[in-house]
Amino acid sequence: MSKKIWGNAVWYLFHTLVYKIKSTDDSNFKELFGHISSISKNLPCPECSEHAALFLSRVNIDIVTSSRENMITFLFEFHNSVNKKIGKPIYLLEDLKKYSLANTINIINHFIAVMNSNSNNSRLMMDSFNRQKAVKVFMEYISQNIHKYKL
């Protein structure tokens, strides 16, 4: 599985959920942030997971999760830190508006399918248990909280 395939699935999921969450209650943002963090630390690329863990360790969770705007800005900065590291173009904030138009159910289902696909790389297979656990916990969260999102 290429980084482009799972990377796009992950970023679409993160950005879409932040744009589509209905509530302005920061407890919902904290819960979503927890899933973003867990998924980011269990990517199908150990180096990518390490970069994510380092980036996330420097984040003030209370500030980030205090509003939708802060969550959008956090993901914008997180995504651009990855793009800079891999030599991809830097997003402008207005480029992220496309995620507000995405079909939430399709984005979630695509993410789950991509993350549950098997890898032939033995090092990645060793990490797959934690990734599958993170995806399973996320799926449980979504099944119990889908009503909190615009579809």
C-alpha positions as semicolon CSV with decimal commas, in nm:
position;residue;x (nm);y (nm);z (nm)
1;M;0,000;0,000;0,000
2;S;0,153;0,331;-0,104
3;K;0,186;0,635;0,121
4;K;-0,019;0,831;-0,129
5;I;-0,317;0,595;-0,093
6;W;-0,330;0,574;0,285
7;G;-0,206;0,931;0,330
8;N;-0,492;1,074;0,124
9;A;-0,742;0,856;0,313
10;V;-0,609;0,975;0,650
11;W;-0,599;1,346;0,562
12;Y;-0,943;1,338;0,402
13;L;-1,079;1,170;0,716
14;F;-0,920;1,414;0,959
15;H;-1,009;1,731;0,770
16;T;-1,361;1,614;0,684
17;L;-1,451;1,518;1,040
18;V;-1,331;1,852;1,178
19;Y;-1,534;2,042;0,920
20;K;-1,841;1,821;0,959
21;I;-1,874;1,789;1,336
22;K;-2,201;1,960;1,434
23;S;-2,126;2,049;1,792
24;T;-1,920;2,336;1,921
25;D;-1,878;2,152;2,253
26;D;-1,504;2,123;2,313
27;S;-1,548;1,777;2,470
28;N;-1,642;1,650;2,123
29;F;-1,328;1,810;1,978
30;K;-1,117;1,651;2,254
31;E;-1,258;1,308;2,175
32;L;-1,199;1,356;1,801
33;F;-0,846;1,482;1,872
34;G;-0,781;1,162;2,067
35;H;-0,872;0,953;1,762
36;I;-0,665;1,173;1,531
37;S;-0,371;1,126;1,767
38;S;-0,417;0,748;1,796
39;I;-0,449;0,699;1,421
40;S;-0,152;0,930;1,352
41;K;0,070;0,733;1,587
42;N;-0,023;0,403;1,417
43;L;0,025;0,478;1,048
44;P;0,150;0,214;0,802
45;C;0,487;0,393;0,799
46;P;0,698;0,389;1,118
47;E;0,885;0,709;1,021
48;C;0,553;0,884;0,954
49;S;0,415;0,771;1,290
50;E;0,728;0,900;1,464
51;H;0,696;1,238;1,290
52;A;0,328;1,254;1,390
53;A;0,403;1,163;1,752
54;L;0,670;1,435;1,771
55;F;0,439;1,695;1,617
56;L;0,151;1,596;1,847
57;S;0,374;1,607;2,157
58;R;0,424;1,980;2,099
59;V;0,052;2,063;2,075
60;N;-0,146;2,232;2,350
61;I;-0,452;2,005;2,341
62;D;-0,670;2,240;2,546
63;I;-0,615;2,527;2,301
64;V;-0,644;2,310;1,988
65;T;-0,969;2,150;2,103
66;S;-1,134;2,470;2,227
67;S;-1,297;2,547;1,890
68;R;-1,354;2,421;1,537
69;E;-1,134;2,703;1,404
70;N;-0,847;2,591;1,628
71;M;-0,890;2,229;1,515
72;I;-0,890;2,340;1,150
73;T;-0,574;2,545;1,208
74;F;-0,407;2,257;1,394
75;L;-0,475;2,014;1,106
76;F;-0,365;2,278;0,854
77;E;-0,030;2,314;1,035
78;F;0,004;1,938;1,090
79;H;-0,068;1,861;0,723
80;N;0,173;2,130;0,603
81;S;0,448;2,002;0,834
82;V;0,413;1,665;0,659
83;N;0,399;1,824;0,313
84;K;0,714;2,024;0,387
85;K;0,894;1,711;0,511
86;I;0,808;1,511;0,196
87;G;0,856;1,796;-0,050
88;K;0,491;1,845;-0,146
89;P;0,333;2,188;-0,201
90;I;0,215;2,375;0,106
91;Y;-0,162;2,416;0,138
92;L;-0,327;2,752;0,177
93;L;-0,601;2,768;0,440
94;E;-0,865;2,823;0,171
95;D;-0,754;2,500;-0,002
96;L;-0,901;2,308;0,291
97;K;-1,259;2,422;0,224
98;K;-1,300;2,125;-0,013
99;Y;-1,326;1,897;0,289
100;S;-1,646;2,070;0,398
101;L;-1,807;1,940;0,077
102;A;-1,694;1,579;0,117
103;N;-1,938;1,291;0,173
104;T;-1,863;1,196;0,534
105;I;-1,980;0,834;0,509
106;N;-1,778;0,771;0,192
107;I;-1,467;0,925;0,349
108;I;-1,503;0,711;0,663
109;N;-1,565;0,390;0,467
110;H;-1,270;0,456;0,235
111;F;-1,041;0,523;0,531
112;I;-1,148;0,199;0,704
113;A;-1,102;-0,006;0,385
114;V;-0,756;0,140;0,320
115;M;-0,635;0,101;0,678
116;N;-0,762;-0,257;0,700
117;S;-0,590;-0,364;0,379
118;N;-0,301;-0,603;0,429
119;S;0,060;-0,514;0,373
120;N;0,322;-0,752;0,239
121;N;0,596;-0,566;0,425
122;S;0,690;-0,769;0,735
123;R;0,794;-0,461;0,936
124;L;0,459;-0,298;0,865
125;M;0,273;-0,618;0,952
126;M;0,430;-0,606;1,298
127;D;0,278;-0,260;1,345
128;S;-0,057;-0,364;1,201
129;F;-0,196;-0,496;1,532
130;N;-0,183;-0,150;1,693
131;R;-0,313;0,012;1,375
132;Q;-0,604;-0,233;1,355
133;K;-0,682;-0,166;1,721
134;A;-0,681;0,212;1,661
135;V;-0,909;0,168;1,358
136;K;-1,143;-0,060;1,556
137;V;-1,171;0,192;1,840
138;F;-1,233;0,467;1,583
139;M;-1,505;0,257;1,416
140;E;-1,675;0,209;1,754
141;Y;-1,656;0,584;1,816
142;I;-1,809;0,658;1,475
143;S;-2,088;0,404;1,517
144;Q;-2,184;0,566;1,848
145;N;-2,132;0,927;1,739
146;I;-2,215;0,952;1,368
147;H;-2,518;1,164;1,464
148;K;-2,273;1,436;1,573
149;Y;-2,154;1,481;1,213
150;K;-2,307;1,633;0,903
151;L;-2,315;1,358;0,646
